Coordinates of C-alpha atoms in Angstrom, one line a residue:
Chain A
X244 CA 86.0 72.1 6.1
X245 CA 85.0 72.6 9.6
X246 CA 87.4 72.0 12.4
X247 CA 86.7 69.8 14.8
X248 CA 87.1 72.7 17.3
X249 CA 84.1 74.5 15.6
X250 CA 82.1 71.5 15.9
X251 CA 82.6 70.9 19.6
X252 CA 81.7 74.7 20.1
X253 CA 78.5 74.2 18.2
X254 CA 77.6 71.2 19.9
X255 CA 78.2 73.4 23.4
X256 CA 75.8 76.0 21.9
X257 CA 73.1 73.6 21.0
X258 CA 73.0 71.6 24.6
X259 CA 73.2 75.3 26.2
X260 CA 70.3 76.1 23.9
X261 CA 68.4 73.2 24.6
X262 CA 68.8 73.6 28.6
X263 CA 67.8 77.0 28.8
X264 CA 64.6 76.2 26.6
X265 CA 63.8 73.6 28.9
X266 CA 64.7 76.0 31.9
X267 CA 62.6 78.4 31.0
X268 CA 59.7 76.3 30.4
X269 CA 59.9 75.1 33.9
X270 CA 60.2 78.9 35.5
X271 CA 57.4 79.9 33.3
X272 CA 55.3 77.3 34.9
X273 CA 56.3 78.1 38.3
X274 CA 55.4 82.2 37.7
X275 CA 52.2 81.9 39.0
X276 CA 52.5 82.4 42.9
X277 CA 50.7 81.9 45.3
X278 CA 49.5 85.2 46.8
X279 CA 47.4 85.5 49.9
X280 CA 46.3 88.7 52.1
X281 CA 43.6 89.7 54.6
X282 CA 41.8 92.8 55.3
X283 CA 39.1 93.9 57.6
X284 CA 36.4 95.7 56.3
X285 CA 32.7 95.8 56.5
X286 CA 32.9 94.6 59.9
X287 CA 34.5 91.5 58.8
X288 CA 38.0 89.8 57.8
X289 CA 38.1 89.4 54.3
X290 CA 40.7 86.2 53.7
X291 CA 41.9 86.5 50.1
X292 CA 43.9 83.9 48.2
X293 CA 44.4 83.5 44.7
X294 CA 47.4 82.6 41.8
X295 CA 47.7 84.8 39.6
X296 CA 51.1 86.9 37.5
X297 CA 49.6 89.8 38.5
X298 CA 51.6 90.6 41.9
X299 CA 49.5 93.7 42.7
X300 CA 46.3 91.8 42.2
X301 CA 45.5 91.3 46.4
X302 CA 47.2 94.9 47.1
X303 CA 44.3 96.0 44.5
X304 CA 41.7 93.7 46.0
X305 CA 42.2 95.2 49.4
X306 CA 42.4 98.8 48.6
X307 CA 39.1 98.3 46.8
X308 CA 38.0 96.9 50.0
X309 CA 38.8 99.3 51.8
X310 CA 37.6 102.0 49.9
X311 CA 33.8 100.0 49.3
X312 CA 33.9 99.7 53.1
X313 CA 34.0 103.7 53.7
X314 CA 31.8 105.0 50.8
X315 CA 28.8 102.4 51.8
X316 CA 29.1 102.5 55.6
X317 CA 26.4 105.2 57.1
X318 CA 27.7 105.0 60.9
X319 CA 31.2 106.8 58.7
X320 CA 31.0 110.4 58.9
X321 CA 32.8 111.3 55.8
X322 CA 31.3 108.3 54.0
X323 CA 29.5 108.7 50.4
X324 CA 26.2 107.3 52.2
X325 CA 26.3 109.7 54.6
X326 CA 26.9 112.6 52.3
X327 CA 23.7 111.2 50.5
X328 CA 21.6 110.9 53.8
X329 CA 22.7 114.4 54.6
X330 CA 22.1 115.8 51.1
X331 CA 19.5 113.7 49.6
X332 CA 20.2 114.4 46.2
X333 CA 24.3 112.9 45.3
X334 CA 25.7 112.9 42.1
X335 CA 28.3 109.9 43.1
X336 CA 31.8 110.3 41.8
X337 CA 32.0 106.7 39.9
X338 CA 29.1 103.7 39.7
X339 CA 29.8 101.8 43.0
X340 CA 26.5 103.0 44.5
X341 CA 24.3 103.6 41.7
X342 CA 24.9 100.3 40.4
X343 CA 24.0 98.7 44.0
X344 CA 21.2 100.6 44.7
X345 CA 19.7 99.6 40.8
X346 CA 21.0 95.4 40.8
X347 CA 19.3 95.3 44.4
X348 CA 16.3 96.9 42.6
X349 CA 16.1 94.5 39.9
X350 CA 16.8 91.2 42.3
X351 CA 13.2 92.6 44.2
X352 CA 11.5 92.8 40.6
X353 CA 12.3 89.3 40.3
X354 CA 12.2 87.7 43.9
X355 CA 10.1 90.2 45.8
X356 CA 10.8 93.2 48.4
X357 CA 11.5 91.1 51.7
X358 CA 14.6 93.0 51.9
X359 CA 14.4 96.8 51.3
X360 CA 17.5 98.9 51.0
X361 CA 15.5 101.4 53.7
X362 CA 15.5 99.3 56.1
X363 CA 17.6 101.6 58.1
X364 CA 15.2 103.4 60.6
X365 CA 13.8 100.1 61.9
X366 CA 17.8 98.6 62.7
X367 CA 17.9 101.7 64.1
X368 CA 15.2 101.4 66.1
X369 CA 16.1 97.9 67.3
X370 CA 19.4 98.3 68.0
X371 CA 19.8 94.9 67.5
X372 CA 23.8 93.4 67.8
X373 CA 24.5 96.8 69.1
X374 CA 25.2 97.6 72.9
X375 CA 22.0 99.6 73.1
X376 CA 19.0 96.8 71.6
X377 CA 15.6 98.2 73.0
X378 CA 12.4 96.8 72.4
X379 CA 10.4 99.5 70.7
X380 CA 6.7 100.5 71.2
X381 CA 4.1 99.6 68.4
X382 CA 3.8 103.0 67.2
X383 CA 7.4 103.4 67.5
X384 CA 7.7 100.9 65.1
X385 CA 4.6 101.7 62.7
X386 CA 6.5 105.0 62.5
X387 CA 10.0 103.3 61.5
X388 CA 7.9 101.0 59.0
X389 CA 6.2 104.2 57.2
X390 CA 9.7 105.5 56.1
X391 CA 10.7 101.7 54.7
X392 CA 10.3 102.0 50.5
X393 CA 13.0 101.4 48.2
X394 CA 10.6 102.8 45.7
X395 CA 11.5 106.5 47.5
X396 CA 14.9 105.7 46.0
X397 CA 15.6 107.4 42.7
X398 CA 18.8 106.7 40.8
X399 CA 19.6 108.6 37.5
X400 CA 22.6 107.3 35.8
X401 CA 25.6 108.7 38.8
X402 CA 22.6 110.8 41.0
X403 CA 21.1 109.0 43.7
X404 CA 18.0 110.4 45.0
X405 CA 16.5 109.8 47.9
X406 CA 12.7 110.8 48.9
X407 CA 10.2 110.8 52.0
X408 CA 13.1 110.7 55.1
X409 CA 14.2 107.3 53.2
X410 CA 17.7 106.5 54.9
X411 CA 19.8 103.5 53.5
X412 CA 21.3 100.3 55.2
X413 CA 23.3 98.2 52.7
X414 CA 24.6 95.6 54.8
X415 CA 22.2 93.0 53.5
X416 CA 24.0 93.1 50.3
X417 CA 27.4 95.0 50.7
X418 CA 29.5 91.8 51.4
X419 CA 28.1 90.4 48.2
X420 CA 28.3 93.3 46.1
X421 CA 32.3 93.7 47.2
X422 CA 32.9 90.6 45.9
X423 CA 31.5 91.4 42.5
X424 CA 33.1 94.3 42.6
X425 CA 36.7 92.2 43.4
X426 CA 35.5 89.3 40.8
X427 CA 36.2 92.3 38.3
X428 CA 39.6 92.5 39.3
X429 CA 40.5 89.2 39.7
X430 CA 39.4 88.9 36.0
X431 CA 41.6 91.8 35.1
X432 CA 44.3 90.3 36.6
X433 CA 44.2 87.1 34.5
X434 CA 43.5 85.2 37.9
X435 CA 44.1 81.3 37.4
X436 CA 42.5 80.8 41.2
X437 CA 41.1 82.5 43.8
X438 CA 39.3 81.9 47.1
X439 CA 37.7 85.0 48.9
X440 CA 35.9 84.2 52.2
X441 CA 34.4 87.2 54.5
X442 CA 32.5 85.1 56.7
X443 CA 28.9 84.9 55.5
X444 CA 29.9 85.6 51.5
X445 CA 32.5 83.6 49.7
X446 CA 33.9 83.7 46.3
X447 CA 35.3 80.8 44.3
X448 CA 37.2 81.9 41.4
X449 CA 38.7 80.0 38.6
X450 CA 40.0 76.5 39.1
X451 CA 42.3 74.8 41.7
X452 CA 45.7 74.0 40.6
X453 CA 45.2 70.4 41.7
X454 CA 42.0 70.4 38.9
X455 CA 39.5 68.9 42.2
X456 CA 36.6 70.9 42.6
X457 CA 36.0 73.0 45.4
X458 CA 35.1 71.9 48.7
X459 CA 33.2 74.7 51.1
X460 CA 32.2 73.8 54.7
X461 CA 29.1 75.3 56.0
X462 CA 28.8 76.0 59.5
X463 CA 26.5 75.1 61.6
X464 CA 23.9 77.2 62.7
X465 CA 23.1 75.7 66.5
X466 CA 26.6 75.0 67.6
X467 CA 29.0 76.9 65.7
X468 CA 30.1 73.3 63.9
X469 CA 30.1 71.9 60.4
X470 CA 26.9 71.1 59.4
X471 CA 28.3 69.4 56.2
X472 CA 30.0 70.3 52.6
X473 CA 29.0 71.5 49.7
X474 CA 31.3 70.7 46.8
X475 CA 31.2 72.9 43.6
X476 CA 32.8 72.1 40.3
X477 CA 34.2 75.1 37.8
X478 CA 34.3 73.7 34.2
X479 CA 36.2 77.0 32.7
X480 CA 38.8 79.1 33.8
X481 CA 37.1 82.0 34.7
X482 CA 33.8 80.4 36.2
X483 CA 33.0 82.0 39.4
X484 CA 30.5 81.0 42.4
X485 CA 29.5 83.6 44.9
X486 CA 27.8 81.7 48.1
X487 CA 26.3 84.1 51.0
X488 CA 24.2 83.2 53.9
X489 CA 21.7 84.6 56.4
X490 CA 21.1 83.5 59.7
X491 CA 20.5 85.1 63.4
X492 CA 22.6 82.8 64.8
X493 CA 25.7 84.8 64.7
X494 CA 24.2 88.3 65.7
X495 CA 21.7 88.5 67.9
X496 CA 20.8 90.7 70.8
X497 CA 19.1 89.3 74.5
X498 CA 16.2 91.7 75.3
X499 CA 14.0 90.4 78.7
X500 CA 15.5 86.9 78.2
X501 CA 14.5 86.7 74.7
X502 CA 16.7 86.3 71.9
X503 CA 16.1 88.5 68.6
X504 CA 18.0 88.3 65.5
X505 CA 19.7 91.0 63.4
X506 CA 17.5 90.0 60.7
X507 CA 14.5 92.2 59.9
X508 CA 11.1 91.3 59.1
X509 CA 9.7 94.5 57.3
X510 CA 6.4 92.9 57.1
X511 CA 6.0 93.0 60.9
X512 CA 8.8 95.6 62.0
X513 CA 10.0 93.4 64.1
X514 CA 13.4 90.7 64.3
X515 CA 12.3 88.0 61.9
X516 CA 10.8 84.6 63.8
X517 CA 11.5 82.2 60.9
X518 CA 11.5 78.9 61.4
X519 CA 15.0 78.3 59.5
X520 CA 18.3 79.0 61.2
X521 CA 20.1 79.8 58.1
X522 CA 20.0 79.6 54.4
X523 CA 23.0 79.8 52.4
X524 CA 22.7 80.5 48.9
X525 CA 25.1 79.5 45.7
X526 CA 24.9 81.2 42.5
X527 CA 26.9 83.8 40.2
X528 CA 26.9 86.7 41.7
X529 CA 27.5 88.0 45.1
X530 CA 24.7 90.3 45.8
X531 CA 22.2 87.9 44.3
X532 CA 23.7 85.3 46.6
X533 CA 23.4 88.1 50.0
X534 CA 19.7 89.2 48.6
X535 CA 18.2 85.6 48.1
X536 CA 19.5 83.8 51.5
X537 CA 18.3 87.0 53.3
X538 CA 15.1 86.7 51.3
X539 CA 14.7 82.6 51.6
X540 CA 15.8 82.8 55.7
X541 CA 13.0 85.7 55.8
X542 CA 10.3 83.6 54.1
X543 CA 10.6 80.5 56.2
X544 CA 11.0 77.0 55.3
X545 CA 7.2 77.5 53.5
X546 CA 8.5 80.0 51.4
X547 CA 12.0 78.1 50.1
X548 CA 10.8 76.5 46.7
X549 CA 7.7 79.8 45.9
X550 CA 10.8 81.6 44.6
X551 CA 13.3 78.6 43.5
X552 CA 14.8 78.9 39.6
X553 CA 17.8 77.4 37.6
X554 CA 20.1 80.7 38.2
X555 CA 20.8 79.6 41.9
X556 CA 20.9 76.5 44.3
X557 CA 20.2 76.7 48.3
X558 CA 20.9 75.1 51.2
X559 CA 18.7 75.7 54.5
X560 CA 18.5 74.5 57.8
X561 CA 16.3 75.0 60.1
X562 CA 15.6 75.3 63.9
X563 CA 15.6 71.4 64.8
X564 CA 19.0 71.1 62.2
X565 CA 16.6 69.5 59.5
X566 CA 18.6 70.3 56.3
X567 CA 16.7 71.6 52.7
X568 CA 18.7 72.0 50.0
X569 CA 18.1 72.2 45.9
X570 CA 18.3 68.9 44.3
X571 CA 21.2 69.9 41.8
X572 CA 23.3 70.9 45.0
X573 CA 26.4 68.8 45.8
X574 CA 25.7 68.7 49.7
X575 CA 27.5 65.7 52.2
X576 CA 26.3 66.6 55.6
X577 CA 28.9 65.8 57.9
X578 CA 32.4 66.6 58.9
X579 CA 34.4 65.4 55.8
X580 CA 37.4 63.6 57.1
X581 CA 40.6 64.9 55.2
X582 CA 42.4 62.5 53.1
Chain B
X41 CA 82.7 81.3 -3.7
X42 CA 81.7 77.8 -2.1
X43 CA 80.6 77.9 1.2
X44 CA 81.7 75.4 3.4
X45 CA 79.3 72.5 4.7
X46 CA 77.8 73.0 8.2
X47 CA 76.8 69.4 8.6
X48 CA 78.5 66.0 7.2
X49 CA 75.8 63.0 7.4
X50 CA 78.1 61.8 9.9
X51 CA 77.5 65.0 11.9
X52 CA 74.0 64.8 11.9
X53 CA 74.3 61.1 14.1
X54 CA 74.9 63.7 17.1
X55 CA 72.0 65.4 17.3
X56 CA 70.1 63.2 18.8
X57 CA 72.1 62.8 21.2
X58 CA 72.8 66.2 22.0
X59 CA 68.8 66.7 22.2
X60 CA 68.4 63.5 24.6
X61 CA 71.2 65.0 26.7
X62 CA 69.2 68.1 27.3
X63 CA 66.2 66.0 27.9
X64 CA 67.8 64.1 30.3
X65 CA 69.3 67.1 32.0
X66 CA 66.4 68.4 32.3
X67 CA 64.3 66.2 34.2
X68 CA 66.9 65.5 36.6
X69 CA 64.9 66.1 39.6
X70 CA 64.6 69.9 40.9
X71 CA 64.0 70.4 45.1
X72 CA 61.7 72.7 45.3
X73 CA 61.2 74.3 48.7
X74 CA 57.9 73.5 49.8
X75 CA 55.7 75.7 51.4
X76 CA 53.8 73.9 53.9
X77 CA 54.1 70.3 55.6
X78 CA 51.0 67.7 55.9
X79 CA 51.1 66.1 59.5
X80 CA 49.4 62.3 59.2
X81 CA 48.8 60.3 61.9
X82 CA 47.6 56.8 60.9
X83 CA 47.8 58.4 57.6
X84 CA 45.0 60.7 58.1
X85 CA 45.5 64.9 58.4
X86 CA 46.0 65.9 61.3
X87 CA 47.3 69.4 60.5
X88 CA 48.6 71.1 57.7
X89 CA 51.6 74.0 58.7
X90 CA 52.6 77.2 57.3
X91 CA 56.5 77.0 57.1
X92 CA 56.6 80.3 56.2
X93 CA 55.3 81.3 60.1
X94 CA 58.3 80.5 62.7
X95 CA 57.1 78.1 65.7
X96 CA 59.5 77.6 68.2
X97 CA 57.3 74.2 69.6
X98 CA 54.4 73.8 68.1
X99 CA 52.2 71.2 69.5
X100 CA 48.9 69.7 67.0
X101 CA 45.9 68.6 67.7
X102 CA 45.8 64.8 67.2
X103 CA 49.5 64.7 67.1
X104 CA 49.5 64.9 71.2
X105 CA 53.0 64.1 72.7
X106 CA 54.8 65.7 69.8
X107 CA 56.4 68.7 69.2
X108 CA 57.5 70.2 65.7
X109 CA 60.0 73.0 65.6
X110 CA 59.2 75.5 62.3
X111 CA 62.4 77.6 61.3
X112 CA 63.1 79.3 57.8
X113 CA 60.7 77.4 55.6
X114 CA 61.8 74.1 57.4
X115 CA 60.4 72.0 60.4
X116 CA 61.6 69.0 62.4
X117 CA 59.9 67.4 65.2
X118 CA 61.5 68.7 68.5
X119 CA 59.7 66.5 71.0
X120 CA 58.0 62.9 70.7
X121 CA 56.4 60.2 72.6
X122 CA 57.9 57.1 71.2
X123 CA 60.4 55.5 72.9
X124 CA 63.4 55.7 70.8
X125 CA 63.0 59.2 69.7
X126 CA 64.7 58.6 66.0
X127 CA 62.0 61.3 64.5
X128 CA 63.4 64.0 66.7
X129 CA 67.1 63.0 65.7
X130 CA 65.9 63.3 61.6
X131 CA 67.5 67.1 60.1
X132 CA 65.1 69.7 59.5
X133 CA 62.9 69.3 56.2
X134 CA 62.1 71.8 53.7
X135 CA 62.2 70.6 50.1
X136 CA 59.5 69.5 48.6
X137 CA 58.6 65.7 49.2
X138 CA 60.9 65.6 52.1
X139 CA 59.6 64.2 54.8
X140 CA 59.9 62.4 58.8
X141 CA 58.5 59.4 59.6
X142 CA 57.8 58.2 63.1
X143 CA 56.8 54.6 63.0
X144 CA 55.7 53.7 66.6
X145 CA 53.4 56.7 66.2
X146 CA 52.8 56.5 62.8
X147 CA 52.8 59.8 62.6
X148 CA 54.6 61.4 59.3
X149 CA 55.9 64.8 58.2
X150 CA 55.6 65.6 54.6
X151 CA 56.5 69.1 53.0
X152 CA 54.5 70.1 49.9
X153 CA 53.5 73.2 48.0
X154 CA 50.1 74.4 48.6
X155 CA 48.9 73.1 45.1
X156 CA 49.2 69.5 46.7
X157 CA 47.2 70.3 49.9
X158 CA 44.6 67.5 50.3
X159 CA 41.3 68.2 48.4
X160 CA 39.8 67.2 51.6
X161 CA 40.9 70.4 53.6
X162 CA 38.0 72.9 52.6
X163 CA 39.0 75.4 50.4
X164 CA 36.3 77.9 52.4
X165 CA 34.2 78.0 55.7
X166 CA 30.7 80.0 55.3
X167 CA 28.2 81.3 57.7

């Protein structure tokens, strides 16, 4: 028979048992931190937040940063894109570039080639956002427009190829493409929720530990104010929305008293006059999201529904704050009023 | 060689116990340190503070009058402009669900982890 002693010392071992089960269970839920971490690169301060195990995950996130930053910026003299312009023929250590310079191509097959990779010797040109903007001559600018074609662009498998004096501006789709780029990695990490925000380009990752959807603020283009909220649901773990959005609002150069944007118009070589004043567009995948508002803000409020499909919503304003937006878009204009 | 019982039927009458023990043990109430505190006035956000970023006197926008003190992970309000100043006498708050309450403001301090941050406070600002 068992003594009594035995049977108090079991009972101990069983209550211990039971507590450290329950214990655990409650630490296990709790191992998913908070992590947040900012960076500035690409002329902009990427804000990243996410939860996630993975404790290197931002560290990661802002070395890749860094690191996309340098190889795609031309105005870097060590830079991968300058080693191309010099060269003209790169084979590129790894895919970053190659696989920009050949999504952007197949975004123009689809929606058109309003914005053109090339587009460098016409910023250039302009100046504009820089401290030396100059209003160019026409044939100044006819000469600038004759060296704009992506199709002088060549890329075989890591070799990019560049023909006719073609010189390459990514900034109409870096942002974008970084946050693909970080989406990977997030995914890696077995991210639960994330939030990336660089200004014009935002990624939402995954789903908020609260289970509410997503609430982002879009600014407004004529005072620097909300213009209203777009809220954006994520039915499964690893859904991701990448918004970007164009606008001459935020960089701009004065030339004689007039004010040009930043934004290009390669049909006329000259700072875009669209009627909108910005166009921000949601879908799922960064670069698409930087290449369609660019393309949308270029074509004008005529031109927002010629390229519209089911992959991506929009949301435009124009010049007198009238607001366009897909139907499907969950859009409240107005400040919301927190809670 | 007979091996001796491990359980009578009479033993067995204590497992349950044991088990709703745990149980009970268990969900005794944790405080978890928060991470940030929601300032309400009139119960709408005002503000909501990092308490991980020290503030010797912070002042909020549409909290005028006060002034909240943020010290490891905890904050108290160091300045107020009701008359009997009880909000600036309350300890300093850090647990989770802790919180001050000034009631000729209306104005309340509540600390919460970032998980519970009003759905209303955007997760992201574009353009």
């Amino acid at each position: 028979m068992i003594s009594l002693k035995k049977k108090v010392l079991f009972s101990f071992f069983l209550l211990s048992h039971g507590m450290l089960c329950l214990l655990t269970g409650c630490a296990d839920q709790g191992a998913d931190a908070v992590q947040r971490q900012s960076i500035f690169a690409m002329d902009t301060m990427f804000s990243m937040t996410a939860v996630t195990e993975d404790t290197s995950l931002l560290s990661d996130c802002a070395a890749m940063l860094q690191q996309l930053s340098h190889d795609l910026d031309h105005r870097q003299a060590d830079s991968l894109l300058t080693d191309l312009h010099t060269k003209r023929s790169l084979t590129c250590p790894d895919d970053t570039l190659p696989r920009l310079l050949r999504e952007t191509a197949a975004l123009q097959a689809s929606y058109g080639t309003a914005v053109q990779l090339t587009c460098k010797p016409l910023t250039d040109l302009w100046g504009i956002a820089t401290d030396t903007p100059y209003l160019p001559t026409d044939e100044e600018i006819l000469a600038a427009k004759s060296r704009i074609n992506d199709a002088h662009i060549t890329v075989s498998g890591n070799t990019v190829t560049l023909a006719d004096g073609a010189l390459l501006e990514l900034g109409a789709v870096a942002k974008g493409y970084a946050l693909d780029r970080l989406a990977e990695r997030l995914q890696q990490g077995n991210t639960a929720y994330a939030v990336v925000s660089a200004s014009s380009a935002v990624m939402l990752y995954g789903q908020k530990p609260d289970g509410t959807p997503f609430t982002l603020q879009i600014t407004d283009p004529a005072d620097g104010g909300i213009l209203g909220t777009v809220t954006i649901g994520h039915d499964s773990p690893q859904q991701i929305t990448m918004v970007g959005t164009s606008g001459g609002y935020a960089r701009y150069s004065e030339i004689n008293g007039t004010r040009y944007s930043h934004v290009m118009d390669l049909e006329t070589g000259a700072p875009t006059t669209s009627d909108l004043a910005s166009v921000t567009v949601i879908c799922q995948n960064g670069l698409m999201a930087d290449f369609l508002s660019t393309t949308l803000y270029l074509g004008g409020t005529d031109g927002l529904t010629s390229i519209t499909d089911n992959n991506w919503m929009y949301l435009a304003v124009d010049r007198k704050g009238d607001c366009f937006y897909s139907p499907q878009l969950e859009f409240t204009k107005g400040t919301v009023t927190p809670a | 060689m007979k091996l001796p019982r491990l359980f009578y039927k009479a033993d067995l009458l204590i497992l349950p116990v044991i088990v709703l023990c745990a149980f009970v043990i268990g969900l005794l109430p944790h405080r978890t340190k928060g991470t940030v505190a929601v300032i309400a006035v009139g119960g709408s956000t005002v503000a909501v503070i990092d308490l991980q970023q020290e503030q010797q006197a912070l002042s909020v926008m549409g909290a005028e009058g006060f002034l909240f003190s943020v010290q490891n992970g905890s904050i108290s309000v160091i300045q107020s402009p009701c008359d009997g100043k009880d909000c600036c006498h309350m300890p300093p708050i850090a647990a989770q669900g802790q919180w001050i309450f000034c009631l000729p403001m209306q104005l309340s301090v509540t600390v919460i982890t970032e998980d519970q941050i009003p759905s209303a406070t955007p997760d992201a600002v574009i353009g």
